[in-house]
């Protein structure tokens, strides 16, 4: 059997499909353009003039009011309906804020999405994630009938999952960078504040004994240190081993702070969508229950790693008298890991299934902005009024990424953890036998390669991924709860 075998064939097929069929069949396009979402069209100049009693050609002054930048003009032009804003012949005039304007609705088409901010990143992430999910499912099916696939082939599902995690982090970085480059210094301050806050929280979490929080970091790092020391001794290199454990955890804390800062604005966006969705679905009890469960579920997932609360009673407890000789634990360690994996998977499915409800709540912001404007006094220029509506739709792809990218990051971190748990890199896989019997490799190189392979045991990577899954749930929950509290206080003021 080849080193990659059937997994390599599946990967090549999926990569070819992603390249060839993505322009025609796209999950990302279907999510936004399947008639589940409705956008609002801004009123044209003629409509505004007719509402204030002017004809289409009279009493308009050119060049008055605040000048629009070329970037804003392009945004308005690409998001305008026929007869809307024309950046080449821009005329501004003012209308009363309490003008009785009604926004027209329209279904979303892909041609409307192409000029949007980060739409290409959104489309790539979703479509690539779909291919990775298919690879994971197919590998699981083959492994069910051929269990030796994990030991006789290199598990390429790890590579696909790693790439999805990398692309998700890249998208979150792009979203954070967009806020950082903005003119609003408050957004930079919030990003820095969350980063420092999460650094302190991560340091506090990482010094807690693992009898309270079951990540497996200490056990994995000890195994890694032993293997590294043995490898150095075999190569004749004098070394005291890898860096101390506190340095390893310091790097983890820094990475946790960066990830928490990346999730700050997605958490705020989720809070806003959640509150708006509760308002629009206040008469649908089933949807209200789903929205509440979707929001608070990370809290229960976090507790799955807390040994005294959940893990300890389930693994050490029993349905019978603990002092009885016939007492048995409720779950085995493998059963508890499966429970944790299933709970995380169900949560990701729930969050993905509610994507249309949350995105429609985001699009409804355009209508809410106009209704709020009608309660104000004074006048507003036609450009500013139209911009209030057009900007909401222009950032739809970014809003979708703020909701979907953390979910995809969590989902594939869970799949990566699951795949690492099914891997046994020291069970004499094909790669080892090829190294052992290859005539193209010298004896010293062969021994060094085999020793280096023994250093890379999955225990450390399992601990890191377990901590990452837990940390994504923690940071996303904290930022979303903060967003709810902040928005409620803002409404009250």
Tab-separated table of C-alpha atoms in Angstrom, residues 2 50 67 194 220 228 277 333 346 402:
chain	number	residue	atom	x	y	z
A	2	UNK	CA	1.298	3.459	-0.816
A	50	UNK	CA	-40.550	63.563	-4.544
A	67	UNK	CA	-17.559	65.693	0.184
A	194	UNK	CA	-9.200	42.447	25.214
A	220	UNK	CA	2.179	15.894	26.776
A	228	UNK	CA	13.825	15.273	23.032
A	277	UNK	CA	-32.772	38.101	16.591
A	333	UNK	CA	-12.446	7.725	29.588
A	346	UNK	CA	-23.724	19.409	17.952
A	402	UNK	CA	-17.522	37.296	11.992
